[in-house]
Amino acid sequence: MKLDRRGLLGLLGGGVAAPALARPGAKAATVQFRHGVASGDPTSDGMVLWTRLTTDATEPLSVDWFVRPAQADTAPVLSGRIETGPDRDWTVKIEVSGLEAGREYRFDFAAAGTVSPQGLTRTLPAGTTPVVSLAVVSCQLYPGGLFNAYQAIADLPRVDAVVHLGDYIYEYGAEADDYGMATGQALGRIPEPAHEIVTLADYRLRHAQYKSDPDLQAAHARAPFICVWDDHEVTNDAWQAGAQNHQPASEGDYAARKAIALRAYYEWMPIREPRQGAMPEAIQRSFHFGDLASLHMVETRLLARTEQLSYQADLTMTVDADGTSVPDIAAFEAKRKDPARDLLGEDQRAWLGRELSASHAAGRPWQVLGNQVVMARVAGPDVSKMAGPAQIEAMIAALPAEVQAEVRLSIQLFKAGLPFNLDAWDGYPAGRERLYQVFEAAGVQPIVLAGDSHAFWVNELKDAGGVRRAVEFGTSAVSSPSPGDALPGLPLGPLLSGTNDEVVFCDQTAKGFVLLTLTPETATAELRTVSTIMAKPFESGTLRR
């Protein structure tokens, strides 16, 4: 199918600028809806509605909102008025309730004479539910390429919700060697602001730039989003008390930066505000699709994650019997398998156990886990089985000089069977075993969804004893670079699936999303692809089903 239009967005309109009235006595202002409309966190009787005003006002403005049946041009079934202002960056968020279950609705906003685009949204079903369709996305680097995957989602004949597994924004700047900027320069997609984001104004402006993308707006206007962050919504390789890409000497206190990033996230995303008394990091929550499925979204970055290990920082050297310096793999593995290493934390793990058990007891056949990082046990590929020393050295020589030493070390370690990605669950094997015990205690084998890796995965998840505990579908990136992009001569996906018992299929180059369709009898995952992220039109296809 060839796609070269803006899909749904073109039908919805872009909002017309007109004078908007502030509170009595305030100066009249102009308003536009440049960032579209969105909905999210659906329930069986409502959802969150979102938009943002672009205005020259300096005082708060009143905004009207309307919800109508999707299939009829009738009066609103719900409406109201809310005020927004500069204290929340002119964003608007309403938690709607009182709608019918399993119904599609249209919604829009108005500020005086300015009318927003319309969006489509849907409440969760209640009772007997024959089918649920979820589009699963992750990792959208603005300079990395066009968001064609979102246009493909907007054009789907059915999508009940879009499940976003994180990296909705990236924090990097616009220097020539910043992440994705080779593509960004070619496409004219330059990050705003041009420096790495640190302040509240920075994070707000970066969210605004992403929400200005027409394809992302079209997807948000097509169906409700169910979101969780990963690391780049704050900064790269975030964990409970720090991040790889945070330097306190020049960027200040990490806790303050994290709080700023989360404030901007809650302002700009169609997600419910933190529960009263809860930490803002506690984003875990469940969604129930009638009698068919439950979706449990977990948080693996900011609440309880132990600091990541890295081969560069944590692998020490020892001397073998011949006096040769070699990596001390046994010492490294002792660190990696430390029982204290964790991603979820005890409180969240107990919450998940209760949620899984209750949904299973309610008779829902499908438990789905919205999880940020790959859960499967994935050893790095032994490239010596597919290429000779001269070929491997030529491949390394073609890489940027600053990563060549790291790649040489990785090849050596992968040959010994060490993990491909320490930032995933493989860096926390004891925590993974505790999670599998939760699955077993609840009597379920969930469908695990994963993002972060910029690759497609189909995995059979097994515990340390080899017992199957779940199945995993990993979605590739919307536009972020894939590992295979840097190694065009190396069939990285087949190497990983050939090396690892749990990896059924892996593609390390394609871009797109996973379309998960559930019925009472079947769960079908389609690995949906776009032919290019560098141009329009593009072809939409299915890599595997």
Coordinates of C-alpha atoms in Angstrom, one line a residue:
M1 CA 0.0 0.0 0.0
K2 CA 1.5 3.3 -1.1
L3 CA 0.9 6.2 1.3
D4 CA 1.7 9.8 0.4
R5 CA -0.9 11.8 2.2
R6 CA -1.3 13.1 5.7
G7 CA -4.1 10.6 6.3
L8 CA -6.5 11.4 9.1
L9 CA -5.0 14.8 9.9
G10 CA -6.0 16.2 6.6
L11 CA -9.6 15.4 7.3
L12 CA -9.5 17.0 10.7
G13 CA -8.2 20.4 9.8
G14 CA -5.4 22.4 11.5
G15 CA -7.2 25.0 13.7
V16 CA -7.9 28.5 12.6
A17 CA -6.3 31.5 14.3
A18 CA -8.8 34.0 15.7
P19 CA -9.0 36.4 18.6
A20 CA -9.6 34.6 21.9
L21 CA -10.9 36.2 25.0
A22 CA -9.1 35.9 28.3
R23 CA -10.7 36.5 31.7
P24 CA -12.7 39.7 32.1
G25 CA -10.5 42.8 32.0
A26 CA -7.6 41.0 30.3
K27 CA -6.2 41.9 26.9
A28 CA -7.7 39.9 24.0
A29 CA -5.3 37.4 22.6
T30 CA -4.8 35.3 19.5
V31 CA -4.8 31.6 19.8
Q32 CA -3.8 28.7 17.5
F33 CA -3.8 24.9 18.1
R34 CA -0.4 24.1 16.5
H35 CA 0.2 20.9 18.4
G36 CA -2.9 19.1 17.5
V37 CA -5.2 17.2 19.9
A38 CA -4.7 13.9 21.8
S39 CA -6.4 11.5 24.1
G40 CA -5.1 8.8 26.4
D41 CA -5.4 6.6 29.5
P42 CA -8.9 5.3 28.5
T43 CA -11.3 3.7 30.9
S44 CA -14.7 2.1 30.2
D45 CA -16.4 5.5 30.7
G46 CA -13.8 8.1 29.8
M47 CA -10.3 9.1 29.0
V48 CA -7.9 12.0 29.2
L49 CA -8.3 14.7 26.5
W50 CA -5.3 17.0 25.7
T51 CA -4.3 20.0 23.6
R52 CA -2.1 23.0 23.8
L53 CA -2.7 26.7 23.0
T54 CA -0.1 28.8 21.0
T55 CA -0.9 32.3 22.1
D56 CA 0.4 35.7 22.7
A57 CA -1.6 36.0 25.9
T58 CA 0.2 36.6 29.2
E59 CA -2.8 35.9 31.5
P60 CA -4.7 32.6 31.8
L61 CA -7.3 31.8 29.1
S62 CA -10.5 29.7 29.2
V63 CA -10.8 26.8 26.9
D64 CA -14.0 24.9 26.0
W65 CA -14.0 21.2 25.3
F66 CA -16.6 19.0 23.6
V67 CA -17.2 15.2 23.2
R68 CA -19.6 13.9 20.5
P69 CA -20.5 10.5 19.2
A70 CA -18.1 9.6 16.4
Q71 CA -20.7 8.5 13.8
A72 CA -23.2 11.3 14.1
D73 CA -23.0 15.1 13.7
T74 CA -24.9 15.8 16.9
A75 CA -24.7 18.0 19.9
P76 CA -22.0 17.2 22.4
V77 CA -22.8 14.5 24.9
L78 CA -20.2 16.0 27.3
S79 CA -18.7 19.5 27.4
G80 CA -17.0 21.8 29.8
R81 CA -14.6 24.7 30.3
I82 CA -11.1 24.7 31.8
E83 CA -8.5 27.4 32.3
T84 CA -4.8 27.2 31.2
G85 CA -1.9 29.5 31.3
P86 CA 1.9 29.9 31.3
D87 CA 2.3 28.0 34.6
R88 CA 1.6 24.8 32.7
D89 CA 3.0 25.9 29.3
W90 CA -0.6 26.6 28.0
T91 CA -1.3 22.9 27.8
V92 CA -4.9 21.6 28.5
K93 CA -5.8 18.3 30.1
I94 CA -9.2 17.1 31.0
E95 CA -10.1 13.8 32.7
V96 CA -13.5 12.9 31.1
S97 CA -16.0 10.4 32.6
G98 CA -19.6 9.4 32.0
L99 CA -19.3 8.0 28.5
E100 CA -20.6 4.6 27.2
A101 CA -18.2 1.7 27.2
G102 CA -16.6 0.4 24.0
R103 CA -17.7 3.5 22.0
E104 CA -15.8 5.8 19.6
Y105 CA -16.2 9.5 20.1
R106 CA -15.0 12.7 18.5
F107 CA -13.6 15.6 20.5
D108 CA -12.3 19.1 20.0
F109 CA -11.6 22.3 21.8
A110 CA -12.3 26.0 21.3
A111 CA -10.9 29.2 22.8
A112 CA -13.4 32.0 21.9
G113 CA -13.5 32.0 18.0
T114 CA -10.6 29.5 17.6
V115 CA -11.5 25.9 17.0
S116 CA -9.1 23.0 17.3
P117 CA -8.8 20.0 15.0
Q118 CA -11.1 17.1 15.9
G119 CA -9.8 13.9 17.3
L120 CA -11.1 10.4 17.5
T121 CA -11.0 8.5 20.8
R122 CA -12.5 5.3 22.3
T123 CA -13.5 4.1 25.7
L124 CA -12.5 0.7 26.8
P125 CA -15.0 -2.1 26.3
A126 CA -16.9 -3.7 29.2
G127 CA -18.3 -7.2 29.3
T128 CA -18.0 -9.5 26.2
T129 CA -15.2 -8.3 23.9
P130 CA -14.6 -10.1 20.7
V131 CA -11.4 -8.3 19.6
V132 CA -8.8 -5.7 20.7
S133 CA -6.3 -4.1 18.4
L134 CA -3.2 -2.4 19.8
A135 CA -0.5 -0.5 17.9
V136 CA 2.8 -0.7 19.8
V137 CA 5.5 1.9 19.3
S138 CA 8.7 3.2 20.7
C139 CA 11.8 5.4 20.1
Q140 CA 11.0 8.4 17.9
L141 CA 14.1 10.4 17.4
Y142 CA 13.1 13.7 15.6
P143 CA 16.3 14.2 13.6
G144 CA 16.5 10.4 13.0
G145 CA 13.9 10.4 10.3
L146 CA 10.3 11.0 9.3
F147 CA 7.6 9.6 11.5
N148 CA 6.1 7.6 8.7
A149 CA 5.1 4.8 11.1
Y150 CA 2.6 7.2 12.7
Q151 CA 1.0 8.0 9.3
A152 CA 0.7 4.2 8.8
I153 CA -1.0 3.9 12.2
A154 CA -3.4 6.8 11.5
D155 CA -4.5 5.0 8.3
L156 CA -5.2 1.6 10.0
P157 CA -8.8 0.5 9.6
R158 CA -9.0 -0.3 13.3
V159 CA -6.8 0.6 16.3
D160 CA -8.3 0.6 19.8
A161 CA -5.2 2.2 21.4
V162 CA -1.6 3.1 20.7
V163 CA 0.8 1.7 23.4
H164 CA 3.9 3.8 23.6
L165 CA 6.8 2.1 25.4
G166 CA 9.0 5.2 25.8
D167 CA 11.6 7.4 24.2
Y168 CA 8.8 9.8 23.1
I169 CA 11.4 12.6 23.0
Y170 CA 15.2 12.6 23.0
E171 CA 17.4 15.0 25.0
Y172 CA 20.3 15.5 22.6
G173 CA 21.4 18.7 20.9
A174 CA 22.0 19.7 17.3
E175 CA 25.8 19.6 17.1
A176 CA 27.1 17.7 14.0
D177 CA 28.1 14.7 16.0
D178 CA 25.0 14.6 18.2
Y179 CA 22.8 11.5 18.0
G180 CA 21.0 11.3 14.7
M181 CA 22.2 14.6 13.3
A182 CA 23.6 13.2 10.1
T183 CA 20.1 12.3 9.1
G184 CA 18.7 15.4 10.8
Q185 CA 20.8 17.7 8.7
A186 CA 19.8 15.9 5.5
L187 CA 16.1 16.2 6.3
G188 CA 16.1 19.6 7.9
R189 CA 14.9 18.1 11.2
I190 CA 17.0 20.1 13.7
P191 CA 16.4 19.7 17.4
E192 CA 14.9 22.6 19.3
P193 CA 16.5 24.0 21.3
A194 CA 19.8 23.3 19.6
H195 CA 21.5 22.2 22.8
E196 CA 21.0 19.3 25.1
I197 CA 17.9 19.9 27.1
V198 CA 18.3 20.5 30.9
T199 CA 15.9 23.3 32.0
L200 CA 12.1 23.2 32.2
A201 CA 11.9 25.6 29.2
D202 CA 14.2 23.2 27.3
Y203 CA 12.1 20.1 27.9
R204 CA 8.9 22.0 27.1
L205 CA 10.3 23.3 23.8
R206 CA 11.5 19.8 22.8
H207 CA 8.0 18.3 23.6
A208 CA 6.5 21.1 21.5
Q209 CA 8.7 20.3 18.6
Y210 CA 7.8 16.6 18.6
K211 CA 4.1 17.4 18.9
S212 CA 4.4 19.7 15.9
D213 CA 5.1 16.7 13.6
P214 CA 2.0 16.1 11.3
D215 CA 2.3 12.3 11.4
L216 CA 2.5 12.2 15.2
Q217 CA -0.5 14.5 15.4
A218 CA -2.4 12.3 13.0
A219 CA -1.8 9.2 15.2
H220 CA -2.8 11.1 18.4
A221 CA -6.0 12.2 16.6
R222 CA -6.7 8.6 15.6
A223 CA -6.9 6.7 18.9
P224 CA -6.0 7.1 22.6
F225 CA -2.4 6.6 23.6
I226 CA -1.3 4.5 26.6
C227 CA 2.2 5.7 27.5
V228 CA 5.1 5.1 29.7
W229 CA 8.5 6.8 29.6
D230 CA 11.9 5.1 29.1
D231 CA 15.2 6.9 29.6
H232 CA 15.4 9.7 27.0
E233 CA 12.3 11.5 28.4
V234 CA 14.9 12.5 31.1
T235 CA 18.3 11.5 29.7
N236 CA 20.2 8.5 28.3
D237 CA 20.5 5.4 30.5
A238 CA 18.6 6.8 33.4
W239 CA 18.4 4.9 36.6
Q240 CA 17.0 5.5 40.1
A241 CA 19.7 8.0 41.2
G242 CA 21.5 9.1 38.0
A243 CA 22.0 8.6 34.3
Q244 CA 24.9 8.0 31.9
N245 CA 24.2 11.3 30.1
H246 CA 24.0 13.5 33.2
Q247 CA 27.1 15.4 34.4
P248 CA 26.4 17.0 37.8
A249 CA 29.3 19.4 37.4
S250 CA 27.8 21.1 34.4
E251 CA 24.2 20.1 34.5
G252 CA 23.3 20.4 38.1
D253 CA 21.5 18.0 40.5
Y254 CA 20.1 14.9 38.8
A255 CA 17.0 14.8 41.0
A256 CA 16.1 18.4 40.0
R257 CA 16.6 17.6 36.3
K258 CA 14.4 14.5 36.6
A259 CA 11.7 16.4 38.4
I260 CA 11.8 19.1 35.6
A261 CA 11.6 16.4 32.9
L262 CA 8.6 14.7 34.5
R263 CA 6.8 17.9 35.0
A264 CA 7.1 18.7 31.3
Y265 CA 6.1 15.1 30.5
Y266 CA 2.9 15.3 32.5
E267 CA 2.1 18.7 31.0
W268 CA 2.6 17.6 27.4
M269 CA 1.3 14.0 27.4
P270 CA -2.3 12.7 27.5
I271 CA -1.7 10.8 30.7
R272 CA -3.4 11.0 34.1
E273 CA -1.7 13.1 36.8
P274 CA 0.1 11.2 39.6
R275 CA -2.1 9.7 42.2
Q276 CA -2.5 11.7 45.4
G277 CA 0.3 10.8 47.7
A278 CA 2.2 8.8 45.0
M279 CA 5.6 9.6 43.6
P280 CA 5.5 11.1 40.1
E281 CA 7.8 8.3 39.0
A282 CA 5.0 5.8 39.9
I283 CA 3.6 5.6 36.4
Q284 CA 2.6 1.9 36.6
R285 CA -1.1 1.2 35.9
S286 CA -3.5 -1.3 34.4
F287 CA -6.2 -1.1 31.6
H288 CA -8.9 -3.8 31.2
F289 CA -10.4 -4.5 27.8
G290 CA -13.7 -6.1 28.8
D291 CA -13.5 -9.8 29.5
L292 CA -10.7 -10.3 26.9
A293 CA -7.4 -8.7 28.1
S294 CA -5.6 -6.6 30.7
L295 CA -2.7 -4.4 29.8
H296 CA -0.3 -3.7 32.7
M297 CA 2.1 -0.9 32.1
V298 CA 5.3 -1.1 34.3
E299 CA 8.1 1.4 35.1
T300 CA 11.6 0.2 34.8
R301 CA 13.7 3.3 34.8
L302 CA 13.2 5.8 37.6
L303 CA 11.5 4.1 40.6
A304 CA 13.9 1.2 41.5
R305 CA 16.4 0.5 38.7
T306 CA 19.9 -0.3 40.0
E307 CA 22.7 1.5 38.1
Q308 CA 23.5 -0.2 34.8
L309 CA 26.7 -2.2 34.4
S310 CA 28.9 -1.6 31.4
Y311 CA 31.8 -3.7 30.0
Q312 CA 34.0 -0.6 29.8
A313 CA 33.5 0.4 33.5
D314 CA 32.8 -2.9 35.3
L315 CA 34.8 -5.5 33.5
T316 CA 38.3 -5.9 35.1
M317 CA 41.3 -7.7 33.6
T318 CA 43.2 -10.7 35.0
V319 CA 46.2 -12.7 33.9
D320 CA 45.9 -16.2 32.6
A321 CA 48.3 -19.1 33.0
D322 CA 50.4 -17.8 30.1
G323 CA 50.7 -14.3 31.6
T324 CA 48.3 -12.8 29.1
S325 CA 45.9 -10.1 30.2
V326 CA 42.4 -11.3 29.7
P327 CA 38.9 -10.1 30.8
D328 CA 37.9 -11.4 34.2
I329 CA 34.5 -12.8 33.1
A330 CA 33.8 -14.7 36.3
A331 CA 34.1 -11.5 38.4
F332 CA 31.9 -9.6 36.0
E333 CA 29.3 -12.3 36.0
A334 CA 29.3 -12.3 39.8
K335 CA 28.4 -8.5 39.6
R336 CA 25.7 -9.0 37.0
K337 CA 24.0 -11.8 38.9
D338 CA 24.1 -10.0 42.2
P339 CA 20.6 -10.6 43.8
A340 CA 20.3 -6.9 44.7
R341 CA 20.2 -5.9 41.1
D342 CA 16.6 -4.9 40.1
L343 CA 14.4 -3.0 37.7
L344 CA 11.0 -3.0 39.3
G345 CA 11.4 -2.9 43.0
E346 CA 9.5 -4.8 45.6
D347 CA 6.5 -2.5 45.8
Q348 CA 5.9 -2.5 42.0
R349 CA 6.5 -6.2 41.7
A350 CA 3.9 -6.9 44.5
W351 CA 1.4 -4.5 42.7
L352 CA 1.9 -6.4 39.4
G353 CA 1.4 -9.7 41.1
R354 CA -1.9 -8.5 42.5
E355 CA -3.0 -7.1 39.1
L356 CA -2.1 -10.3 37.2
S357 CA -3.8 -12.5 39.8
A358 CA -7.0 -10.4 39.8
S359 CA -7.3 -10.2 36.1
H360 CA -6.7 -14.0 35.7
A361 CA -9.3 -14.7 38.4
A362 CA -11.7 -12.5 36.4
G363 CA -11.4 -14.9 33.5
R364 CA -9.5 -12.7 31.0
P365 CA -7.5 -15.0 28.7
W366 CA -4.8 -12.4 27.9
Q367 CA -2.4 -10.6 30.2
V368 CA -0.2 -8.1 28.4
L369 CA 2.8 -6.4 30.0
G370 CA 3.8 -3.0 28.6
N371 CA 7.5 -3.0 29.5
Q372 CA 10.3 -0.8 28.2
V373 CA 13.3 -3.0 27.6
V374 CA 13.9 -6.5 26.1
M375 CA 13.3 -9.2 28.6
A376 CA 14.7 -12.3 26.7
R377 CA 18.1 -13.8 27.5
V378 CA 20.2 -12.6 24.6
A379 CA 23.9 -13.4 24.3
G380 CA 25.9 -11.3 21.9
P381 CA 26.6 -12.9 18.5
D382 CA 29.8 -14.8 17.8
V383 CA 30.7 -13.1 14.5
S384 CA 33.7 -15.4 14.1
K385 CA 31.2 -18.1 13.0
M386 CA 30.2 -16.0 9.9
A387 CA 33.3 -14.1 9.0
G388 CA 37.1 -14.6 9.1
P389 CA 39.5 -12.4 11.0
A390 CA 40.3 -10.2 7.9
Q391 CA 36.6 -9.6 7.2
I392 CA 35.9 -8.7 10.9
E393 CA 38.8 -6.3 11.0
A394 CA 37.6 -4.6 7.8
M395 CA 34.2 -4.2 9.3
I396 CA 35.6 -2.7 12.4
A397 CA 37.9 -0.3 10.4
A398 CA 34.8 1.0 8.7
L399 CA 33.3 2.1 12.0
P400 CA 33.9 5.5 13.6
A401 CA 37.3 5.5 15.3
E402 CA 35.8 6.3 18.8
V403 CA 33.8 3.0 18.9
Q404 CA 36.3 0.6 17.3
A405 CA 37.9 -0.4 20.6
E406 CA 34.5 -1.0 22.2
V407 CA 33.4 -3.2 19.3
R408 CA 36.6 -5.2 19.5
L409 CA 36.0 -5.8 23.2
S410 CA 32.4 -6.7 22.5
I411 CA 33.3 -9.3 19.9
Q412 CA 35.7 -10.9 22.4
L413 CA 33.1 -10.9 25.2
F414 CA 30.2 -12.1 22.9
K415 CA 32.3 -15.1 21.9
A416 CA 32.4 -16.0 25.6
G417 CA 28.5 -15.8 25.8
L418 CA 28.1 -12.5 27.6
P419 CA 24.9 -10.4 27.1
F420 CA 24.2 -8.3 24.0
N421 CA 22.6 -5.4 26.0
L422 CA 23.3 -4.8 29.7
D423 CA 20.8 -1.9 29.8
A424 CA 18.0 -4.5 29.2
W425 CA 16.7 -7.2 31.6
D426 CA 19.9 -9.2 30.8
G427 CA 21.7 -6.7 33.1
Y428 CA 19.4 -7.7 35.9
P429 CA 19.0 -11.5 35.8
A430 CA 18.1 -11.9 39.5
G431 CA 15.3 -9.3 39.1
R432 CA 14.1 -11.1 36.0
E433 CA 13.8 -14.4 37.9
R434 CA 11.8 -12.7 40.6
L435 CA 9.4 -11.4 37.9
Y436 CA 9.0 -14.9 36.5
Q437 CA 8.1 -16.1 39.9
V438 CA 5.4 -13.5 40.0
F439 CA 4.1 -14.8 36.7
E440 CA 4.1 -18.4 38.0
A441 CA 2.4 -17.4 41.3
A442 CA -0.4 -15.6 39.3
G443 CA -0.9 -18.6 37.1
V444 CA -0.3 -16.7 33.8
Q445 CA 2.0 -16.7 30.8
P446 CA 1.8 -13.0 29.7
I447 CA 2.5 -11.4 26.4
V448 CA 5.4 -9.1 27.1
L449 CA 5.8 -6.0 24.9
A450 CA 9.2 -4.3 24.7
G451 CA 10.7 -1.2 23.1
D452 CA 14.1 0.6 23.5
S453 CA 16.1 -1.7 21.3
H454 CA 15.3 -0.2 17.9
A455 CA 14.7 -3.7 16.6
F456 CA 12.0 -6.3 16.1
W457 CA 11.9 -9.3 18.3
V458 CA 9.8 -12.4 18.8
N459 CA 11.1 -14.3 21.9
E460 CA 10.1 -17.3 24.0
L461 CA 10.9 -16.2 27.6
K462 CA 12.2 -19.0 29.9
D463 CA 13.3 -18.9 33.5
A464 CA 16.7 -20.1 34.7
G465 CA 15.4 -23.7 34.8
G466 CA 14.3 -23.5 31.1
V467 CA 10.6 -23.3 31.9
R468 CA 8.6 -21.1 29.5
R469 CA 7.2 -18.1 31.4
A470 CA 6.0 -15.7 28.7
V471 CA 6.2 -14.7 25.0
E472 CA 7.7 -11.4 24.0
F473 CA 7.1 -9.1 21.0
G474 CA 9.6 -6.3 20.7
T475 CA 8.9 -3.3 18.5
S476 CA 11.5 -1.6 16.4
A477 CA 11.9 2.2 16.4
V478 CA 9.7 4.8 14.7
S479 CA 12.8 6.6 13.5
S480 CA 15.7 6.0 15.9
P481 CA 18.8 4.3 14.4
S482 CA 18.9 0.5 14.6
P483 CA 22.1 -1.4 15.5
G484 CA 22.0 -3.0 12.1
D485 CA 22.2 0.4 10.4
A486 CA 25.8 0.8 11.6
L487 CA 26.7 -2.7 10.4
P488 CA 25.2 -3.1 7.0
G489 CA 27.4 -6.0 6.0
L490 CA 26.5 -8.1 9.1
P491 CA 23.2 -10.0 9.3
L492 CA 22.9 -9.1 13.0
G493 CA 19.3 -10.2 13.5
P494 CA 19.8 -13.8 12.1
L495 CA 23.0 -14.0 14.1
L496 CA 21.2 -13.2 17.3
S497 CA 18.3 -15.6 16.6
G498 CA 20.8 -18.3 15.6
T499 CA 22.9 -17.8 18.8
N500 CA 20.0 -17.7 21.3
D501 CA 17.4 -20.3 22.2
E502 CA 14.9 -17.7 23.4
V503 CA 15.1 -15.6 20.2
V504 CA 12.7 -16.9 17.6
F505 CA 13.0 -14.0 15.2
C506 CA 15.0 -10.8 15.2
D507 CA 15.4 -7.9 12.7
Q508 CA 17.9 -5.2 13.5
T509 CA 17.3 -2.8 10.6
A510 CA 13.6 -2.4 9.8
K511 CA 11.5 0.5 11.2
G512 CA 7.9 0.4 12.2
F513 CA 5.6 -0.9 14.9
V514 CA 3.9 -4.0 16.2
L515 CA 0.1 -4.5 15.6
L516 CA -1.2 -6.8 18.3
T517 CA -4.7 -8.2 17.7
L518 CA -6.3 -10.3 20.5
T519 CA -9.4 -12.5 20.3
P520 CA -10.6 -15.0 22.9
E521 CA -8.7 -17.7 21.0
T522 CA -5.7 -16.1 19.4
A523 CA -3.1 -13.4 19.8
T524 CA -1.6 -12.2 16.6
A525 CA 1.4 -9.9 16.3
E526 CA 2.2 -8.3 13.0
L527 CA 5.6 -6.7 12.7
R528 CA 4.5 -3.7 10.5
T529 CA 7.2 -1.8 8.6
V530 CA 7.7 1.3 6.6
S531 CA 9.9 1.2 3.5
T532 CA 11.8 4.4 4.4
I533 CA 12.0 7.1 7.0
M534 CA 13.8 9.5 4.6
A535 CA 11.0 10.4 2.2
K536 CA 7.4 10.4 1.3
P537 CA 5.6 8.5 -0.2
F538 CA 6.5 5.2 1.4
E539 CA 5.4 1.6 1.4
S540 CA 3.7 0.0 4.4
G541 CA 4.3 -3.7 4.8
T542 CA 4.3 -6.7 7.2
L543 CA 7.7 -8.2 7.9
R544 CA 6.4 -11.2 9.9
R545 CA 3.0 -12.2 11.3

